[in-house]
Tab-separated table of C-alpha atoms in Angstrom:
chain	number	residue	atom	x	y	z
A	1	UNK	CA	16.461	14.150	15.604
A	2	UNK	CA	15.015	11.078	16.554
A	3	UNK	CA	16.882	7.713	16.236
A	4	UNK	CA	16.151	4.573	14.445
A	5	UNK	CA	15.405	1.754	16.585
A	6	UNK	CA	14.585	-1.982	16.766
A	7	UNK	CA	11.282	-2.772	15.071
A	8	UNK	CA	8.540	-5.151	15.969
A	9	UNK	CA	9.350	-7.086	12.895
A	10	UNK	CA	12.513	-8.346	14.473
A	11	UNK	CA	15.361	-9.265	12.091
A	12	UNK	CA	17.026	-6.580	9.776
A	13	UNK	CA	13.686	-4.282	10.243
A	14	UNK	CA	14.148	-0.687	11.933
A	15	UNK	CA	11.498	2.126	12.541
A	16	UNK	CA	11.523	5.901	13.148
A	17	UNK	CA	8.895	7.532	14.506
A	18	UNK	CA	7.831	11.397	12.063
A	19	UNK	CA	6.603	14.017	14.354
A	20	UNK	CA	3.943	15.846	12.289
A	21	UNK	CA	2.483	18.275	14.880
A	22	UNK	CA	-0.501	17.997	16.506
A	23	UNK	CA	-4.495	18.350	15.568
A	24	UNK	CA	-7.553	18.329	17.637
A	25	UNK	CA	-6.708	15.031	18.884
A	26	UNK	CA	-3.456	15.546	20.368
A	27	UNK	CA	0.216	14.347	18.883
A	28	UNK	CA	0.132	13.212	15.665
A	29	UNK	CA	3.387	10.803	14.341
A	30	UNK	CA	3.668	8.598	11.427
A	31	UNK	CA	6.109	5.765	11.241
A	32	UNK	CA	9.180	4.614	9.006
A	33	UNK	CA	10.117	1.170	8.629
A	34	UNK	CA	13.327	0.655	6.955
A	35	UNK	CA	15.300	-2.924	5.692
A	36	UNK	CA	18.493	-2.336	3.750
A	37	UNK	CA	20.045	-4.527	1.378
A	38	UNK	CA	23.029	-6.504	2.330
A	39	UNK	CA	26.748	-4.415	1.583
A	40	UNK	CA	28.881	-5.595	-1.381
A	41	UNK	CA	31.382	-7.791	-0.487
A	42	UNK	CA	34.950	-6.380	-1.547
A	43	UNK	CA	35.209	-8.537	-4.677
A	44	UNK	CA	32.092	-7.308	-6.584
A	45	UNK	CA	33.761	-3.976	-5.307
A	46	UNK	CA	36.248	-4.527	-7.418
A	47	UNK	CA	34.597	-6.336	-9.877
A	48	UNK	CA	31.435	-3.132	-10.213
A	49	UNK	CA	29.197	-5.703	-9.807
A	50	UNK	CA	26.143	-4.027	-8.122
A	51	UNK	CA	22.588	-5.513	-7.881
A	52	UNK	CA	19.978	-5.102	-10.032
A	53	UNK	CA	18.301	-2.383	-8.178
A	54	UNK	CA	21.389	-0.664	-6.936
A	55	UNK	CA	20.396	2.937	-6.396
A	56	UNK	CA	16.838	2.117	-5.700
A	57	UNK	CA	14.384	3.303	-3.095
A	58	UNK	CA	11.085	2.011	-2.317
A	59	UNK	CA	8.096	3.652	-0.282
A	60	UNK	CA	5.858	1.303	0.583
A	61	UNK	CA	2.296	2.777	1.381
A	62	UNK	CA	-0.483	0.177	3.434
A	63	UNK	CA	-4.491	0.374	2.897
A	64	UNK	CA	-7.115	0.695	4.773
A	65	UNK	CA	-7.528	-0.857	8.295
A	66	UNK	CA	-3.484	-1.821	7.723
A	67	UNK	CA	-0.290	-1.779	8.532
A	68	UNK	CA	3.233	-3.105	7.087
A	69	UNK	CA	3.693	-6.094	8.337
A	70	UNK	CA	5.063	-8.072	5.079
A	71	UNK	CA	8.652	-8.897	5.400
A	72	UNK	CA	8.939	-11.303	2.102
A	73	UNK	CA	7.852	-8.206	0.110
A	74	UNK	CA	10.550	-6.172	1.820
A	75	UNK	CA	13.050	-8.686	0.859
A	76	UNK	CA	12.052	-9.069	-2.313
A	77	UNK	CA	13.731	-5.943	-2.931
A	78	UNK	CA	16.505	-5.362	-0.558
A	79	UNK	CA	17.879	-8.728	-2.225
A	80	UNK	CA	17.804	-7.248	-5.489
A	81	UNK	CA	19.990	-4.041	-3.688
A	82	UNK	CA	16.736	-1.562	-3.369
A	83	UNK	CA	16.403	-0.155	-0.359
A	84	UNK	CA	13.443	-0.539	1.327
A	85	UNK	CA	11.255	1.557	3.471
A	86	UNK	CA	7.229	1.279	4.637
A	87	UNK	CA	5.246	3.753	6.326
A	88	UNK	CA	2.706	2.887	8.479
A	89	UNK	CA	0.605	6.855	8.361
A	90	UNK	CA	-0.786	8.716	11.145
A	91	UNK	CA	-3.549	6.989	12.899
A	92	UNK	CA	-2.230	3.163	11.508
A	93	UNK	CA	-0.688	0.371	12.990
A	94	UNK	CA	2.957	1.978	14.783
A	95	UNK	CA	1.271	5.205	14.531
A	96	UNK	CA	-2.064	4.799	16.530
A	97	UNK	CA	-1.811	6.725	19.535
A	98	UNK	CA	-4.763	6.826	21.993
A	99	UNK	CA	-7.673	8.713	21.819
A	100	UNK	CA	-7.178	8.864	18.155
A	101	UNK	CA	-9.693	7.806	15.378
A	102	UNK	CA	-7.924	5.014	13.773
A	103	UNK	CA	-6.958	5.815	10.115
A	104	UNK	CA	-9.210	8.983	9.903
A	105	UNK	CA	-8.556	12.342	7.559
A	106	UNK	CA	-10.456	14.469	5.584
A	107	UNK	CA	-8.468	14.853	3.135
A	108	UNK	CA	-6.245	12.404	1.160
A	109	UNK	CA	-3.522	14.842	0.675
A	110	UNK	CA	-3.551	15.783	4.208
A	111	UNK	CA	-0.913	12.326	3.671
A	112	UNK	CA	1.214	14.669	1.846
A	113	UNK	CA	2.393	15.505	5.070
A	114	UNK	CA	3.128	11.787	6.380
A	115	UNK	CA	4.913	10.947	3.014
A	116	UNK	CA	7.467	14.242	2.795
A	117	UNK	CA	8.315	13.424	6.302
A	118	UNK	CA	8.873	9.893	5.166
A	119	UNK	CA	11.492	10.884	2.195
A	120	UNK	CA	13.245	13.682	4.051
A	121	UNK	CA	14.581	10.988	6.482
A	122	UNK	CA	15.291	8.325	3.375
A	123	UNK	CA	17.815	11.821	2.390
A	124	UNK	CA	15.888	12.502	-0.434
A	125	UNK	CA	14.428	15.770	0.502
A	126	UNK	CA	10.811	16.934	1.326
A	127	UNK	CA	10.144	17.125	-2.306
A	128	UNK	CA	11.521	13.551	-2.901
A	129	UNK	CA	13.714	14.882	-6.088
A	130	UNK	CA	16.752	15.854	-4.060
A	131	UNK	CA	18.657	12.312	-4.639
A	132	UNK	CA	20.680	10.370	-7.205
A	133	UNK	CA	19.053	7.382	-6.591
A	134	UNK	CA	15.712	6.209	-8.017
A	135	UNK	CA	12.267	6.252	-6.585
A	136	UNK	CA	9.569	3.127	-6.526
A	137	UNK	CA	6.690	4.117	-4.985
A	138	UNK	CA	4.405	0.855	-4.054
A	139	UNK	CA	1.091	1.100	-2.536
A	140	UNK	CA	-1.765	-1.395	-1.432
A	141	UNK	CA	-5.497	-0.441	-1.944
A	142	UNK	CA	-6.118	3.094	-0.551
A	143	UNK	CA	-2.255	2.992	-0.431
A	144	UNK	CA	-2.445	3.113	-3.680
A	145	UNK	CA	-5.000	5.614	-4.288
A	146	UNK	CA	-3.117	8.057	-2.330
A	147	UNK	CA	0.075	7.070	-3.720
A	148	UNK	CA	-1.542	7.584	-7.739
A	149	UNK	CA	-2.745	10.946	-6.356
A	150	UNK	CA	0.361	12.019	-4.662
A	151	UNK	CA	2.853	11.350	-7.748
A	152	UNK	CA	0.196	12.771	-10.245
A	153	UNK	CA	0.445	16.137	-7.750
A	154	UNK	CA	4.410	15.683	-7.797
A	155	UNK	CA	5.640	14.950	-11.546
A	156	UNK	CA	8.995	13.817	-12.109
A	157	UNK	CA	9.455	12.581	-8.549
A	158	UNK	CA	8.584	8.870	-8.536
A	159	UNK	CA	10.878	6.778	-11.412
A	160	UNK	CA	8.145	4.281	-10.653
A	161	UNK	CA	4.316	3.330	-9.290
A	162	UNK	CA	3.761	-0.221	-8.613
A	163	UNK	CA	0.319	-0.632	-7.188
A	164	UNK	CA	-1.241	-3.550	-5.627
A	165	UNK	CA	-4.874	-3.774	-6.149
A	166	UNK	CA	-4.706	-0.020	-6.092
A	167	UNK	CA	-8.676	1.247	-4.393
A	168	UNK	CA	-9.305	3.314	-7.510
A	169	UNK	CA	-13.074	3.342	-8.011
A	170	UNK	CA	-15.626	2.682	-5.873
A	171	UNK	CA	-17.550	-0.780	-5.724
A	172	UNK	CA	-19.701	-1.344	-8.427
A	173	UNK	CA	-18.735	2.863	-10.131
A	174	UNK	CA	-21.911	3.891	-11.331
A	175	UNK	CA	-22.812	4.161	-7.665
A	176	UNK	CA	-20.327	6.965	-6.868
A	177	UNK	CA	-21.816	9.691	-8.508
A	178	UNK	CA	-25.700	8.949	-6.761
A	179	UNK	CA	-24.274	8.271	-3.264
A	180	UNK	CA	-21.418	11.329	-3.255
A	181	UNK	CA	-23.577	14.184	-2.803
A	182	UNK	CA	-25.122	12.705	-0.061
A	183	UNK	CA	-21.885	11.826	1.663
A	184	UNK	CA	-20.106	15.060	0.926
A	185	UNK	CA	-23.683	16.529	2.856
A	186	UNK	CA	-23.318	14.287	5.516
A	187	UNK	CA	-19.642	15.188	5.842
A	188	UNK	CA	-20.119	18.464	6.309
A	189	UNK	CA	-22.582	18.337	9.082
A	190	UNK	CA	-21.517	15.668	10.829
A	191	UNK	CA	-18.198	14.237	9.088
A	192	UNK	CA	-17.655	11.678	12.201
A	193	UNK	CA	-20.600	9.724	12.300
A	194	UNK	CA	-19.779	6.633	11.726
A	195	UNK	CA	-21.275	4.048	9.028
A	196	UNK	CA	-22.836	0.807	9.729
A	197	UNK	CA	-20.310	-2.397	9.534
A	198	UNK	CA	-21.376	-4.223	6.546
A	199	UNK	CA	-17.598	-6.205	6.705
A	200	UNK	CA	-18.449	-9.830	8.033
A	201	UNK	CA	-15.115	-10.808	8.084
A	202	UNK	CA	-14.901	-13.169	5.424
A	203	UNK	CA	-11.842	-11.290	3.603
A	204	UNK	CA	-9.748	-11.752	7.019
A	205	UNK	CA	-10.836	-15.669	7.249
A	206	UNK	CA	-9.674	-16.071	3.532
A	207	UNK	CA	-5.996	-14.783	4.211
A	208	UNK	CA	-5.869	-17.323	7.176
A	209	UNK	CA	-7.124	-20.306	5.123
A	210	UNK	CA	-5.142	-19.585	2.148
A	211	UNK	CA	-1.731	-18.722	4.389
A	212	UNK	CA	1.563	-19.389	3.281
A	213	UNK	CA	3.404	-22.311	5.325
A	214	UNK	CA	6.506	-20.853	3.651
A	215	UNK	CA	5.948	-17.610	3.981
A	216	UNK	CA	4.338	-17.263	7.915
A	217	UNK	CA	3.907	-13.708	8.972
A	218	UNK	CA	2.181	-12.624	12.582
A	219	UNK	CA	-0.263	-10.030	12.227
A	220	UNK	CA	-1.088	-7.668	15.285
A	221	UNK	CA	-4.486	-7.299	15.494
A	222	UNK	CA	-4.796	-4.168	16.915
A	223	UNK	CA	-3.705	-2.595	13.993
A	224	UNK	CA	-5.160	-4.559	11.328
A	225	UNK	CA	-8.358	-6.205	13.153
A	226	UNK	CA	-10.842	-9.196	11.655
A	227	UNK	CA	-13.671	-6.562	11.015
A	228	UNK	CA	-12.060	-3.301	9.017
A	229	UNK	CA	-12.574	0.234	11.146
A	230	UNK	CA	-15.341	1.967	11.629
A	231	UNK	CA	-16.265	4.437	8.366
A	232	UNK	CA	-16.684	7.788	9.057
A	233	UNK	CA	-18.209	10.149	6.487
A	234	UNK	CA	-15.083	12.927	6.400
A	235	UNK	CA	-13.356	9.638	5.314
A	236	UNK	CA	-15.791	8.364	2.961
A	237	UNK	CA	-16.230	11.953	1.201
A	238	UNK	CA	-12.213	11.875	0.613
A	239	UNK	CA	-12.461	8.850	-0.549
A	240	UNK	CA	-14.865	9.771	-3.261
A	241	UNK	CA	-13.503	12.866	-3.870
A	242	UNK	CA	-10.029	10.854	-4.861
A	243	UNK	CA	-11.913	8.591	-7.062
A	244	UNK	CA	-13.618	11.224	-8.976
A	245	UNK	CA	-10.245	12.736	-9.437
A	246	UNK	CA	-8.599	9.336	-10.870
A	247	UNK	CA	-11.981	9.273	-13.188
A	248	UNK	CA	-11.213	12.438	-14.766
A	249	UNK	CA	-7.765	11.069	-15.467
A	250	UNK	CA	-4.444	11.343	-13.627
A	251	UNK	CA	-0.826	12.235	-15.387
A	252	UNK	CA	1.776	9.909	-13.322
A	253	UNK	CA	5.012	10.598	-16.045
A	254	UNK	CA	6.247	7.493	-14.630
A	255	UNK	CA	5.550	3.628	-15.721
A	256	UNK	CA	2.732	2.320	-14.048
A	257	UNK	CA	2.069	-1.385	-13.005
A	258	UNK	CA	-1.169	-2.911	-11.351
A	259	UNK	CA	-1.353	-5.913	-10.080
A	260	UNK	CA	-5.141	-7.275	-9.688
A	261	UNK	CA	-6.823	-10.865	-9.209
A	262	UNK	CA	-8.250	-12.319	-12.083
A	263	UNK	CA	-11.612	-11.759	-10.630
A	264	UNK	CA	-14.064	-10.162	-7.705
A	265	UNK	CA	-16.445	-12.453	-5.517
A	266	UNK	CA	-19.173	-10.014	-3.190
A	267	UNK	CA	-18.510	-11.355	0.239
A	268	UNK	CA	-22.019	-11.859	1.056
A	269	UNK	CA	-21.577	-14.901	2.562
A	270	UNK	CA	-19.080	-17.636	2.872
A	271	UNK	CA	-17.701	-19.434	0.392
A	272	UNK	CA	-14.436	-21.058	-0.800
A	273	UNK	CA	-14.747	-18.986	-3.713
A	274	UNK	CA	-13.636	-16.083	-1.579
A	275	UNK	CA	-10.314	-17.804	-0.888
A	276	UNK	CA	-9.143	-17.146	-5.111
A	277	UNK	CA	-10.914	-13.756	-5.600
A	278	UNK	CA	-10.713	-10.483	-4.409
A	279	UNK	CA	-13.362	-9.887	-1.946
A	280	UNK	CA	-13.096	-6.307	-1.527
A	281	UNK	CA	-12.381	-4.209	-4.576
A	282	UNK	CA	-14.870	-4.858	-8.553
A	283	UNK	CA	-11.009	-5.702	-10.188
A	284	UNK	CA	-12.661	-5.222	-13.617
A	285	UNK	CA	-13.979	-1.437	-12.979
A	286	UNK	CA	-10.094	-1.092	-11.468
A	287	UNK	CA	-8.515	-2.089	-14.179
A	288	UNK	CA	-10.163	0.355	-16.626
A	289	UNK	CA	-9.971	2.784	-13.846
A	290	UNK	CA	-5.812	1.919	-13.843
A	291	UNK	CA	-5.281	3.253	-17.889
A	292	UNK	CA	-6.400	6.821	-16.910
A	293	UNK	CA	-3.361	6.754	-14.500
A	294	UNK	CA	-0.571	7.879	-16.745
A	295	UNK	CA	0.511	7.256	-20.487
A	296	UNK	CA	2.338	4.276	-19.824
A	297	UNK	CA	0.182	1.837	-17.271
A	298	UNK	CA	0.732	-2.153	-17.223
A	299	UNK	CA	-1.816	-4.259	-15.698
A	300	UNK	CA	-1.630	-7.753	-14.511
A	301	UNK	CA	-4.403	-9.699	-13.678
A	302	UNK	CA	-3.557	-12.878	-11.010
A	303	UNK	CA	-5.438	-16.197	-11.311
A	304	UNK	CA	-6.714	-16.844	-7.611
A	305	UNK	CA	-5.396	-13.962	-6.192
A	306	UNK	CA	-6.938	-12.294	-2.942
A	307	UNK	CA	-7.172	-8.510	-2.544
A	308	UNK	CA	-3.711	-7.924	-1.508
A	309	UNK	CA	-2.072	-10.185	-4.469
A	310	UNK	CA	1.041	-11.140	-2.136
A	311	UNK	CA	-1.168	-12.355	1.022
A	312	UNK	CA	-3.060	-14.888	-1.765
A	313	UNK	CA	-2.547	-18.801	-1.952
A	314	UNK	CA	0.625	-20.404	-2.383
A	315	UNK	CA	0.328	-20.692	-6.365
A	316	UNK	CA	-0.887	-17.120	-6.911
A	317	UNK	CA	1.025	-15.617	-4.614
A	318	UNK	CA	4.495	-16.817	-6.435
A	319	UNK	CA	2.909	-15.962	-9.837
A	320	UNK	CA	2.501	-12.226	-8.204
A	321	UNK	CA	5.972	-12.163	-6.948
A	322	UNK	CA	7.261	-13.288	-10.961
A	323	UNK	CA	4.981	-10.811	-12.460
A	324	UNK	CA	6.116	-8.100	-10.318
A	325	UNK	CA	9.758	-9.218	-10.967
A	326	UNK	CA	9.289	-9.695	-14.502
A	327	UNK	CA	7.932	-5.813	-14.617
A	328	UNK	CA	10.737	-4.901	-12.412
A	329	UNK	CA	13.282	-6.597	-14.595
A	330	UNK	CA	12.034	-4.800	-17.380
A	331	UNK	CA	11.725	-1.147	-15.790
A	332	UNK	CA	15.207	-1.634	-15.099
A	333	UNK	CA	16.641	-2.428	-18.347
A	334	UNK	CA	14.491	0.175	-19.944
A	335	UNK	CA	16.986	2.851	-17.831
């Protein structure tokens, strides 16, 4: 069994590396990054006076052309006693190996794989069920596609979804059911050719004028470059194919909560404008798209948030981190 060791993060942050096999390609790994909550001191021992989310687990999940690099958002919850854990997937970030096609599958729940791995070494079991202690799954853009798909396949599992600007639909939704056929064609006969790059940049430039002082973080940018990867249509097709499945309606049993910006600005060109929206994802066709998620879905929309809520200007970015504690609060009480 492999060992945890050191992670790039520095600090309190570990990582263990998942062997899952091999494909056409060569080894294939994804990666766990683990932060644990401080131990009780002996008087709250005593006392039973455990942290709010005593118990908890959290599997984080990144998007596209990503990686976890957030350490705020890991702390958020080890200081509230969760435990917290990240995977970067195969073909992301820690789990790039050379030769491979960054980020590419086929199939979405070909991640099944990557995130059984993942809670089999946080002791929970392959399934996930095979633990006392509560599950919070939390996933970013197609992070949180996959993650909507996985606990919809896998009932009862997750106690939790938190999703941050989850990629549920595609841009602009009527446009998915004209340009699917043609990519589920074109994945069939030639399912690596790659699409042309229509990303200017602009999304990455936002983050850096809107960053945090107070909250610095170094991104490698290797793993999460200016310019997203290269699209490939075996990609795109499973892309689709997951949004079709969210549009006929998912059934997560647990409490859902979305976080979204206010509002989307088409990148375009530049424009300051692009430093309070979200720039990637139409947040109004994702927030209908969130209520066929489960029976029980919150959704929060964030005044001058960016596509990832907790990379967004100072002022949003604090109002994301009380929203998301306000939901947690309540979750928790609701037990």
């Amino acid at each position: 069994m492999a060992d945890w060791m050191p992670d790039v993060l520095g600090d309190e942050f570990e990582q263990l590396t998942l062997d899952l096999g091999a494909d056409d390609q060569g080894p294939v790994v994804a990666t766990l990054v683990r932060a644990l909550p401080a131990e009780l001191g002996w008087w709250d021992r005593v006392r039973h006076r455990a942290p709010q989310l005593d118990g908890v687990d959290v599997l984080y999940v990144h998007g596209w052309s990503d990686y976890f690099f957030q350490k705020r958002l890991a702390r958020f919850w080890t200081s509230r006693g969760a435990r917290f854990f990240a995977l970067d997937l195969r073909k992301y970030g820690r789990s790039l190996r050379e030769g491979q096609t960054p980020g590419y599958v086929a199939d979405l729940a070909t991640y099944d794989e990557d995130i059984a791995a993942a809670l089999t070494e946080m002791g929970r079991g392959e399934g996930g069920g095979e633990s006392d202690r509560r599950l919070v799954l939390l996933g970013h853009s197609t992070g949180g596609l996959t993650l909507s798909l996985w606990a919809s396949r896998h009932p009862g599992v997750a106690d939790a979804v938190i999703l941050n600007s989850p990629w549920l639909e595609f841009q602009f939704a009527p446009a998915r059911a004209a340009i699917a056929p043609m990519v589920e064609f074109q994945a069939w006969i030639r399912p690596m050719e790659a699409a042309p790059q229509v990303d200017l940049g602009f999304y990455t430039r936002a983050q850096q004028e809107v960053a945090d002082p107070d909250d610095p973080m170094e991104v490698n940018l290797l793993w999460r470059p200016v310019q997203t990867m290269a699209v490939y249509a075996g990609w795109l097709h499973a892309i689709l194919s997951g949004h079709k499945t969210v549009a006929g309606g998912l059934s997560i049993t647990a409490p859902v909560c979305v976080l979204l910006s206010a509002r989307f600005v088409p990148p375009t060109r530049w424009s300051e404008e692009l430093t309070s929206a979200d720039s990637v994802l139409v947040v109004d066709d994702i927030a209908r798209a969130a209520l066929r998620l489960g029976s029980t879905v919150t959704v929060e929309r964030i005044d001058g948030a960016l596509h990832d809520v907790f990379l967004s200007r100072h002022e949003a970015r604090e109002d994301a981190y009380r929203r998301l504690d306000r939901w947690v609060t309540g979750w928790r009480a609701a037990d």
